[in-house]
Amino acid sequence: MIDEEMQEKDNPDSEEKINKLEEEIIELTGEWKRMAADYANLERRVALEKDTLTKYTNVLLLLKLFPVLDSLVKAETAHPDDEGLAAIVRQFKAVLASEGVEIISAAGEDFNPHLHECIDIASGEEDDKIVAVLREGYKIGERVLRPTQVRVSKKQSGGKAGDSEDSL
């Protein structure tokens, strides 16, 4: 039996078989590594899609809740002495803040069409200044969920056409 093994080792066919098997091992190892990398990429892509879907569904829910908050704020304005209502509004806003939702500041600021929606124009001393917030707007990070509805000031020309400070 030992003689047979010695003969196989010396046999050129067995050396050829060994080389073929080694090549096959290298090929299968490469294939396995590519498949493992493809699977890791798939896992990352699925996790990213899941995260995106979760954020999207959260945004849809928030968009449905904003009108409810608007109604509560209007009720609070109409009934300023109602402590229970004030507590509910504070709690509602705290929940939104815990989810990363921020109120878009507006009063007294320059009008920004990316953050604000002009609903009304009023005469004022400066152009494009926000003079009143008509409905709160909200954002998460840099993403605007709902723009703030505002009243914007426009300068009124004070005299006849052709009259200006330069002509004095």
PDB file of C-alpha atoms in Angstrom:
ATOM      1  CA  MET A   1       0.000   0.000   0.000  1.00  0.00           C
ATOM      2  CA  ILE A   2       2.833   2.370   0.757  1.00  0.00           C
ATOM      3  CA  ASP A   3       4.328   1.479  -2.596  1.00  0.00           C
ATOM      4  CA  GLU A   4       1.128   2.529  -4.325  1.00  0.00           C
ATOM      5  CA  GLU A   5       1.175   5.940  -2.623  1.00  0.00           C
ATOM      6  CA  MET A   6       4.821   6.404  -3.657  1.00  0.00           C
ATOM      7  CA  GLN A   7       3.944   5.533  -7.217  1.00  0.00           C
ATOM      8  CA  GLU A   8       1.031   8.021  -7.193  1.00  0.00           C
ATOM      9  CA  LYS A   9       3.325  10.808  -6.007  1.00  0.00           C
ATOM     10  CA  ASP A  10       5.786  10.083  -8.766  1.00  0.00           C
ATOM     11  CA  ASN A  11       3.019   9.798 -11.338  1.00  0.00           C
ATOM     12  CA  PRO A  12       2.719  12.940 -13.510  1.00  0.00           C
ATOM     13  CA  ASP A  13      -1.067  12.495 -13.683  1.00  0.00           C
ATOM     14  CA  SER A  14      -1.406  12.839  -9.922  1.00  0.00           C
ATOM     15  CA  GLU A  15       0.681  16.035  -9.954  1.00  0.00           C
ATOM     16  CA  GLU A  16      -1.620  17.387 -12.628  1.00  0.00           C
ATOM     17  CA  LYS A  17      -4.634  16.466 -10.498  1.00  0.00           C
ATOM     18  CA  ILE A  18      -3.088  18.277  -7.532  1.00  0.00           C
ATOM     19  CA  ASN A  19      -2.516  21.400  -9.641  1.00  0.00           C
ATOM     20  CA  LYS A  20      -6.099  21.303 -10.916  1.00  0.00           C
ATOM     21  CA  LEU A  21      -7.420  20.906  -7.380  1.00  0.00           C
ATOM     22  CA  GLU A  22      -5.289  23.800  -6.133  1.00  0.00           C
ATOM     23  CA  GLU A  23      -6.577  25.985  -8.986  1.00  0.00           C
ATOM     24  CA  GLU A  24     -10.132  24.957  -8.167  1.00  0.00           C
ATOM     25  CA  ILE A  25      -9.552  25.822  -4.501  1.00  0.00           C
ATOM     26  CA  ILE A  26      -8.242  29.268  -5.502  1.00  0.00           C
ATOM     27  CA  GLU A  27     -11.202  29.812  -7.842  1.00  0.00           C
ATOM     28  CA  LEU A  28     -13.762  28.707  -5.259  1.00  0.00           C
ATOM     29  CA  THR A  29     -12.108  30.806  -2.557  1.00  0.00           C
ATOM     30  CA  GLY A  30     -12.317  33.888  -4.812  1.00  0.00           C
ATOM     31  CA  GLU A  31     -15.934  33.118  -5.626  1.00  0.00           C
ATOM     32  CA  TRP A  32     -16.728  32.677  -1.935  1.00  0.00           C
ATOM     33  CA  LYS A  33     -15.069  36.045  -1.097  1.00  0.00           C
ATOM     34  CA  ARG A  34     -17.068  37.824  -3.829  1.00  0.00           C
ATOM     35  CA  MET A  35     -20.283  36.265  -2.553  1.00  0.00           C
ATOM     36  CA  ALA A  36     -19.451  37.273   1.028  1.00  0.00           C
ATOM     37  CA  ALA A  37     -18.788  40.859  -0.142  1.00  0.00           C
ATOM     38  CA  ASP A  38     -22.045  40.886  -2.142  1.00  0.00           C
ATOM     39  CA  TYR A  39     -23.946  39.697   0.923  1.00  0.00           C
ATOM     40  CA  ALA A  40     -22.343  42.367   3.134  1.00  0.00           C
ATOM     41  CA  ASN A  41     -23.315  45.009   0.545  1.00  0.00           C
ATOM     42  CA  LEU A  42     -26.850  43.646   0.469  1.00  0.00           C
ATOM     43  CA  GLU A  43     -27.098  43.852   4.263  1.00  0.00           C
ATOM     44  CA  ARG A  44     -25.907  47.477   4.194  1.00  0.00           C
ATOM     45  CA  ARG A  45     -28.340  48.374   1.392  1.00  0.00           C
ATOM     46  CA  VAL A  46     -31.287  46.725   3.190  1.00  0.00           C
ATOM     47  CA  ALA A  47     -30.409  48.545   6.435  1.00  0.00           C
ATOM     48  CA  LEU A  48     -30.205  51.861   4.574  1.00  0.00           C
ATOM     49  CA  GLU A  49     -33.534  51.252   2.813  1.00  0.00           C
ATOM     50  CA  LYS A  50     -35.139  50.290   6.129  1.00  0.00           C
ATOM     51  CA  ASP A  51     -33.825  53.476   7.739  1.00  0.00           C
ATOM     52  CA  THR A  52     -35.072  55.560   4.806  1.00  0.00           C
ATOM     53  CA  LEU A  53     -38.499  53.928   4.952  1.00  0.00           C
ATOM     54  CA  THR A  54     -38.714  54.525   8.704  1.00  0.00           C
ATOM     55  CA  LYS A  55     -37.836  58.205   8.274  1.00  0.00           C
ATOM     56  CA  TYR A  56     -40.346  58.556   5.445  1.00  0.00           C
ATOM     57  CA  THR A  57     -43.173  56.999   7.449  1.00  0.00           C
ATOM     58  CA  ASN A  58     -42.265  59.169  10.460  1.00  0.00           C
ATOM     59  CA  VAL A  59     -42.468  62.269   8.259  1.00  0.00           C
ATOM     60  CA  LEU A  60     -45.879  61.199   6.945  1.00  0.00           C
ATOM     61  CA  LEU A  61     -47.129  60.765  10.510  1.00  0.00           C
ATOM     62  CA  LEU A  62     -45.730  64.143  11.552  1.00  0.00           C
ATOM     63  CA  LEU A  63     -47.425  65.851   8.609  1.00  0.00           C
ATOM     64  CA  LYS A  64     -50.732  64.399   9.813  1.00  0.00           C
ATOM     65  CA  LEU A  65     -50.101  65.571  13.397  1.00  0.00           C
ATOM     66  CA  PHE A  66     -49.204  69.215  12.615  1.00  0.00           C
ATOM     67  CA  PRO A  67     -52.845  70.265  11.990  1.00  0.00           C
ATOM     68  CA  VAL A  68     -53.795  68.738  15.351  1.00  0.00           C
ATOM     69  CA  LEU A  69     -51.107  70.828  17.050  1.00  0.00           C
ATOM     70  CA  ASP A  70     -52.316  73.907  15.138  1.00  0.00           C
ATOM     71  CA  SER A  71     -55.817  73.334  16.521  1.00  0.00           C
ATOM     72  CA  LEU A  72     -54.503  72.914  20.058  1.00  0.00           C
ATOM     73  CA  VAL A  73     -52.467  76.131  19.772  1.00  0.00           C
ATOM     74  CA  LYS A  74     -55.541  78.028  18.496  1.00  0.00           C
ATOM     75  CA  ALA A  75     -57.578  76.641  21.380  1.00  0.00           C
ATOM     76  CA  GLU A  76     -54.834  77.673  23.806  1.00  0.00           C
ATOM     77  CA  THR A  77     -54.881  81.197  22.343  1.00  0.00           C
ATOM     78  CA  ALA A  78     -58.658  81.357  22.738  1.00  0.00           C
ATOM     79  CA  HIS A  79     -58.472  80.018  26.321  1.00  0.00           C
ATOM     80  CA  PRO A  80     -55.232  81.387  27.824  1.00  0.00           C
ATOM     81  CA  ASP A  81     -56.254  80.492  31.402  1.00  0.00           C
ATOM     82  CA  ASP A  82     -56.667  76.778  30.653  1.00  0.00           C
ATOM     83  CA  GLU A  83     -53.589  75.219  32.287  1.00  0.00           C
ATOM     84  CA  GLY A  84     -54.504  71.708  31.139  1.00  0.00           C
ATOM     85  CA  LEU A  85     -54.572  72.773  27.513  1.00  0.00           C
ATOM     86  CA  ALA A  86     -51.271  74.619  27.920  1.00  0.00           C
ATOM     87  CA  ALA A  87     -49.725  71.475  29.411  1.00  0.00           C
ATOM     88  CA  ILE A  88     -50.955  69.365  26.487  1.00  0.00           C
ATOM     89  CA  VAL A  89     -49.458  71.805  23.959  1.00  0.00           C
ATOM     90  CA  ARG A  90     -46.123  71.793  25.834  1.00  0.00           C
ATOM     91  CA  GLN A  91     -46.136  67.985  25.967  1.00  0.00           C
ATOM     92  CA  PHE A  92     -46.984  67.736  22.250  1.00  0.00           C
ATOM     93  CA  LYS A  93     -44.119  70.105  21.358  1.00  0.00           C
ATOM     94  CA  ALA A  94     -41.747  68.179  23.645  1.00  0.00           C
ATOM     95  CA  VAL A  95     -42.579  64.922  21.847  1.00  0.00           C
ATOM     96  CA  LEU A  96     -41.900  66.594  18.488  1.00  0.00           C
ATOM     97  CA  ALA A  97     -38.593  67.969  19.800  1.00  0.00           C
ATOM     98  CA  SER A  98     -37.584  64.511  21.055  1.00  0.00           C
ATOM     99  CA  GLU A  99     -38.035  63.276  17.468  1.00  0.00           C
ATOM    100  CA  GLY A 100     -35.728  66.037  16.170  1.00  0.00           C
ATOM    101  CA  VAL A 101     -38.502  68.341  14.958  1.00  0.00           C
ATOM    102  CA  GLU A 102     -37.684  72.046  15.270  1.00  0.00           C
ATOM    103  CA  ILE A 103     -39.930  75.080  14.857  1.00  0.00           C
ATOM    104  CA  ILE A 104     -38.724  77.289  12.011  1.00  0.00           C
ATOM    105  CA  SER A 105     -38.069  80.713  13.505  1.00  0.00           C
ATOM    106  CA  ALA A 106     -39.545  83.566  11.541  1.00  0.00           C
ATOM    107  CA  ALA A 107     -40.782  86.649  13.422  1.00  0.00           C
ATOM    108  CA  GLY A 108     -38.599  89.677  12.654  1.00  0.00           C
ATOM    109  CA  GLU A 109     -36.344  87.748  10.275  1.00  0.00           C
ATOM    110  CA  ASP A 110     -35.765  88.216   6.568  1.00  0.00           C
ATOM    111  CA  PHE A 111     -38.134  86.253   4.349  1.00  0.00           C
ATOM    112  CA  ASN A 112     -36.553  83.010   3.088  1.00  0.00           C
ATOM    113  CA  PRO A 113     -38.616  81.211   0.429  1.00  0.00           C
ATOM    114  CA  HIS A 114     -36.971  77.913   1.399  1.00  0.00           C
ATOM    115  CA  LEU A 115     -38.291  78.182   4.969  1.00  0.00           C
ATOM    116  CA  HIS A 116     -41.267  80.515   4.734  1.00  0.00           C
ATOM    117  CA  GLU A 117     -44.463  80.751   2.723  1.00  0.00           C
ATOM    118  CA  CYS A 118     -45.719  84.301   2.200  1.00  0.00           C
ATOM    119  CA  ILE A 119     -49.483  84.399   2.742  1.00  0.00           C
ATOM    120  CA  ASP A 120     -49.940  88.153   3.118  1.00  0.00           C
ATOM    121  CA  ILE A 121     -48.073  91.397   2.435  1.00  0.00           C
ATOM    122  CA  ALA A 122     -48.209  94.427   4.714  1.00  0.00           C
ATOM    123  CA  SER A 123     -46.693  97.860   4.314  1.00  0.00           C
ATOM    124  CA  GLY A 124     -43.634  98.415   6.437  1.00  0.00           C
ATOM    125  CA  GLU A 125     -40.327 100.198   6.829  1.00  0.00           C
ATOM    126  CA  GLU A 126     -38.263  97.419   5.243  1.00  0.00           C
ATOM    127  CA  ASP A 127     -38.674  95.052   2.320  1.00  0.00           C
ATOM    128  CA  ASP A 128     -38.970  91.311   2.893  1.00  0.00           C
ATOM    129  CA  LYS A 129     -39.128  91.384   6.698  1.00  0.00           C
ATOM    130  CA  ILE A 130     -41.471  88.970   8.407  1.00  0.00           C
ATOM    131  CA  VAL A 131     -43.944  90.965  10.485  1.00  0.00           C
ATOM    132  CA  ALA A 132     -46.234  88.122  11.615  1.00  0.00           C
ATOM    133  CA  VAL A 133     -46.291  84.344  11.799  1.00  0.00           C
ATOM    134  CA  LEU A 134     -49.642  83.005  10.640  1.00  0.00           C
ATOM    135  CA  ARG A 135     -48.850  79.289  11.068  1.00  0.00           C
ATOM    136  CA  GLU A 136     -45.763  77.631  12.545  1.00  0.00           C
ATOM    137  CA  GLY A 137     -43.445  75.713  10.250  1.00  0.00           C
ATOM    138  CA  TYR A 138     -41.317  72.717  11.161  1.00  0.00           C
ATOM    139  CA  LYS A 139     -38.100  71.047  10.056  1.00  0.00           C
ATOM    140  CA  ILE A 140     -35.875  68.123  10.946  1.00  0.00           C
ATOM    141  CA  GLY A 141     -32.244  69.072  10.515  1.00  0.00           C
ATOM    142  CA  GLU A 142     -32.126  70.933   7.218  1.00  0.00           C
ATOM    143  CA  ARG A 143     -35.225  69.238   5.780  1.00  0.00           C
ATOM    144  CA  VAL A 144     -38.312  71.443   5.855  1.00  0.00           C
ATOM    145  CA  LEU A 145     -41.399  69.429   6.756  1.00  0.00           C
ATOM    146  CA  ARG A 146     -43.796  72.350   6.527  1.00  0.00           C
ATOM    147  CA  PRO A 147     -42.861  75.985   5.780  1.00  0.00           C
ATOM    148  CA  THR A 148     -43.879  78.726   8.177  1.00  0.00           C
ATOM    149  CA  GLN A 149     -46.760  80.790   6.808  1.00  0.00           C
ATOM    150  CA  VAL A 150     -45.949  84.461   7.276  1.00  0.00           C
ATOM    151  CA  ARG A 151     -46.952  88.058   6.588  1.00  0.00           C
ATOM    152  CA  VAL A 152     -44.110  89.960   4.911  1.00  0.00           C
ATOM    153  CA  SER A 153     -43.499  93.715   4.849  1.00  0.00           C
ATOM    154  CA  LYS A 154     -42.963  95.754   1.700  1.00  0.00           C
ATOM    155  CA  LYS A 155     -41.727  99.327   1.652  1.00  0.00           C
ATOM    156  CA  GLN A 156     -44.308 101.789   0.405  1.00  0.00           C
ATOM    157  CA  SER A 157     -43.101 104.502  -1.928  1.00  0.00           C
ATOM    158  CA  GLY A 158     -44.000 107.745  -0.202  1.00  0.00           C
ATOM    159  CA  GLY A 159     -44.364 110.218  -3.050  1.00  0.00           C
ATOM    160  CA  LYS A 160     -45.071 110.765  -6.695  1.00  0.00           C
ATOM    161  CA  ALA A 161     -43.157 109.001  -9.400  1.00  0.00           C
ATOM    162  CA  GLY A 162     -39.815 110.704  -9.857  1.00  0.00           C
ATOM    163  CA  ASP A 163     -39.650 111.997  -6.274  1.00  0.00           C
ATOM    164  CA  SER A 164     -36.761 110.520  -4.358  1.00  0.00           C
ATOM    165  CA  GLU A 165     -34.199 111.491  -1.815  1.00  0.00           C
ATOM    166  CA  ASP A 166     -31.620 111.787  -4.594  1.00  0.00           C
ATOM    167  CA  SER A 167     -33.541 114.576  -6.320  1.00  0.00           C
ATOM    168  CA  LEU A 168     -33.307 116.856  -3.244  1.00  0.00           C
TER     169      LEU A 168
END
